Structure formats: C-alpha cells, structure tokens
Amino acid sequence: RRLDFNCNLEFSPEAVNISLLCDSITSAFDIFASNNGKSFIYCGNSTCSVYGNHRLVTKAILNLLSNAYLYGNNSLVTTKTIEAGNYIKIEIINGGELGALSHDKNGLSYVRRICRLLEGHFFIESKQDSVKAIMMLQKCDKFTSPYPEGYTFSELLSDRLSPLYVEIFGMEYH
C-alpha cells in the first residue's frame, strides 16, 4: 500500500517533463481502475518541465494517485499541471474526506519530503466533497525524457503498482 517511504533520496538533478509523466501515469491508473468504476483523467500542457529527479517525482505522483484510488470515494480523479510563476503546480483532485487520506500518513510524508528536497511545496486542500493534493515543483526550461535511463516506464509502473494490485486482486501485477 505504501511506496518505499525509506528509499534513497540522493539524486542527480535533471529536467523532468512533468506533463508527459503525469499523463502517462494517469492513463495507466485509468486502465487499472476501470474495472472498479473509477476514471482517472489528465488535463495539462504537454511541455511543462520541472527541476528534479525522474524516479523521485514518479514515486510521489504514484503515491498520490494510489491514495486517490484507495481512499477517494469519487468515481473521477483528475490530475492537472498548471504553470504558476516559477513553479509547476501538480494537482490531484478526488472526492473523499481529508481523514481518508490520513490513513497513509507515511506516504504523504514521503511526498512532502520529496517536495522539500526539490525545493518545492506540498499541501492538501479539503472541501466538503473533495480533496486536492498539490505539489509545487520548480519550473525548468530544459526538456528531457520523463523516464530514467535504462529503466522503462512499464517496469517502473509494474514495480510500483504491484503492491496495490496484490491488495485489491490478490495476485501480482504483470
């Protein structure tokens, strides 16, 4: 259920195309969640890049989407990327209560640690019928692939979704 809270947080800084990364991960969640009546959609600009590390940023986004899948009570989860000055704001919006997200305190602390490490911000906004998790990461003008070199996106996704898949379906995700 949790994504490697105690993983190695050392990294080499690089540009990450956050729009392409969010779109890919959200699409994968949409396919995965369609059997349970949930939809995951992505809205955003296709050229937003942030300063960071592919693996750490991917883990943070996977963590937040996993929380939306497990604890959100709305059938629609929306991921957005929005340019905000020197930052790119990544919003994950789902129905539910703030209390539902607190079941995974270590996972949310991990996302906060990644954001601080990358000199960004993380916070949660709760309204009566929805919860919005917001990551703000420094904008980067340089473009690179969203995938770590030598590690395919499907390998990373399989690695991260497997615990979630096991919990829901009782078998490994392949």
PDB file of N, CA, C and O in Angstrom, residues 71-73 94-102 126-131:
ATOM      1  N   TYR A  71      -8.499   5.584  -1.291  1.00  0.00           N
ATOM      2  CA  TYR A  71      -9.267   6.271  -0.266  1.00  0.00           C
ATOM      3  C   TYR A  71     -10.319   7.238  -0.798  1.00  0.00           C
ATOM      4  O   TYR A  71     -11.177   7.681  -0.056  1.00  0.00           O
ATOM      5  N   GLY A  72     -10.235   7.620  -2.070  1.00  0.00           N
ATOM      6  CA  GLY A  72     -11.213   8.547  -2.622  1.00  0.00           C
ATOM      7  C   GLY A  72     -12.549   7.856  -2.839  1.00  0.00           C
ATOM      8  O   GLY A  72     -12.605   6.698  -3.208  1.00  0.00           O
ATOM      9  N   ASN A  73     -13.624   8.589  -2.600  1.00  0.00           N
ATOM     10  CA  ASN A  73     -14.931   7.975  -2.795  1.00  0.00           C
ATOM     11  C   ASN A  73     -15.650   8.535  -4.021  1.00  0.00           C
ATOM     12  O   ASN A  73     -16.834   8.323  -4.195  1.00  0.00           O
ATOM     13  N   ASN A  94      -9.765  14.526  -6.053  1.00  0.00           N
ATOM     14  CA  ASN A  94     -10.689  13.404  -5.957  1.00  0.00           C
ATOM     15  C   ASN A  94     -11.701  13.653  -4.865  1.00  0.00           C
ATOM     16  O   ASN A  94     -11.503  14.498  -4.010  1.00  0.00           O
ATOM     17  N   GLY A  95     -12.786  12.916  -4.928  1.00  0.00           N
ATOM     18  CA  GLY A  95     -13.794  13.005  -3.882  1.00  0.00           C
ATOM     19  C   GLY A  95     -13.299  12.270  -2.654  1.00  0.00           C
ATOM     20  O   GLY A  95     -12.442  11.395  -2.739  1.00  0.00           O
ATOM     21  N   GLY A  96     -13.817  12.635  -1.545  1.00  0.00           N
ATOM     22  CA  GLY A  96     -13.423  11.949  -0.314  1.00  0.00           C
ATOM     23  C   GLY A  96     -13.250  12.946   0.799  1.00  0.00           C
ATOM     24  O   GLY A  96     -13.519  14.129   0.650  1.00  0.00           O
ATOM     25  N   GLU A  97     -12.817  12.459   1.910  1.00  0.00           N
ATOM     26  CA  GLU A  97     -12.591  13.307   3.063  1.00  0.00           C
ATOM     27  C   GLU A  97     -11.104  13.338   3.372  1.00  0.00           C
ATOM     28  O   GLU A  97     -10.382  12.392   3.079  1.00  0.00           O
ATOM     29  N   LEU A  98     -10.663  14.404   3.997  1.00  0.00           N
ATOM     30  CA  LEU A  98      -9.265  14.526   4.368  1.00  0.00           C
ATOM     31  C   LEU A  98      -8.857  13.370   5.282  1.00  0.00           C
ATOM     32  O   LEU A  98      -7.761  12.848   5.177  1.00  0.00           O
ATOM     33  N   GLY A  99      -9.756  12.940   6.138  1.00  0.00           N
ATOM     34  CA  GLY A  99      -9.478  11.832   7.039  1.00  0.00           C
ATOM     35  C   GLY A  99      -9.105  10.564   6.297  1.00  0.00           C
ATOM     36  O   GLY A  99      -8.296   9.777   6.759  1.00  0.00           O
ATOM     37  N   ALA A 100      -9.707  10.367   5.118  1.00  0.00           N
ATOM     38  CA  ALA A 100      -9.402   9.169   4.333  1.00  0.00           C
ATOM     39  C   ALA A 100      -7.943   9.176   3.894  1.00  0.00           C
ATOM     40  O   ALA A 100      -7.280   8.159   3.910  1.00  0.00           O
ATOM     41  N   LEU A 101      -7.431  10.332   3.503  1.00  0.00           N
ATOM     42  CA  LEU A 101      -6.035  10.417   3.077  1.00  0.00           C
ATOM     43  C   LEU A 101      -5.076  10.205   4.242  1.00  0.00           C
ATOM     44  O   LEU A 101      -3.971   9.756   4.051  1.00  0.00           O
ATOM     45  N   SER A 102      -5.509  10.521   5.444  1.00  0.00           N
ATOM     46  CA  SER A 102      -4.604  10.399   6.588  1.00  0.00           C
ATOM     47  C   SER A 102      -4.302   8.952   6.947  1.00  0.00           C
ATOM     48  O   SER A 102      -3.429   8.688   7.748  1.00  0.00           O
ATOM     49  N   SER A 126      -8.896  20.662   1.434  1.00  0.00           N
ATOM     50  CA  SER A 126     -10.085  19.835   1.580  1.00  0.00           C
ATOM     51  C   SER A 126     -11.327  20.712   1.525  1.00  0.00           C
ATOM     52  O   SER A 126     -11.405  21.734   2.209  1.00  0.00           O
ATOM     53  N   LYS A 127     -12.273  20.318   0.684  1.00  0.00           N
ATOM     54  CA  LYS A 127     -13.577  20.981   0.631  1.00  0.00           C
ATOM     55  C   LYS A 127     -14.596  19.964   1.103  1.00  0.00           C
ATOM     56  O   LYS A 127     -14.262  18.820   1.394  1.00  0.00           O
ATOM     57  N   GLN A 128     -15.839  20.354   1.112  1.00  0.00           N
ATOM     58  CA  GLN A 128     -16.887  19.475   1.628  1.00  0.00           C
ATOM     59  C   GLN A 128     -16.949  18.138   0.887  1.00  0.00           C
ATOM     60  O   GLN A 128     -17.125  17.097   1.495  1.00  0.00           O
ATOM     61  N   ASP A 129     -16.772  18.148  -0.429  1.00  0.00           N
ATOM     62  CA  ASP A 129     -16.951  16.916  -1.197  1.00  0.00           C
ATOM     63  C   ASP A 129     -15.713  16.478  -1.977  1.00  0.00           C
ATOM     64  O   ASP A 129     -15.777  15.557  -2.775  1.00  0.00           O
ATOM     65  N   SER A 130     -14.572  17.137  -1.763  1.00  0.00           N
ATOM     66  CA  SER A 130     -13.379  16.730  -2.500  1.00  0.00           C
ATOM     67  C   SER A 130     -12.101  17.060  -1.732  1.00  0.00           C
ATOM     68  O   SER A 130     -12.095  17.886  -0.840  1.00  0.00           O
ATOM     69  N   VAL A 131     -11.043  16.378  -2.146  1.00  0.00           N
ATOM     70  CA  VAL A 131      -9.713  16.613  -1.591  1.00  0.00           C
ATOM     71  C   VAL A 131      -8.780  16.891  -2.758  1.00  0.00           C
ATOM     72  O   VAL A 131      -8.841  16.220  -3.783  1.00  0.00           O
TER      73      VAL A 131
END
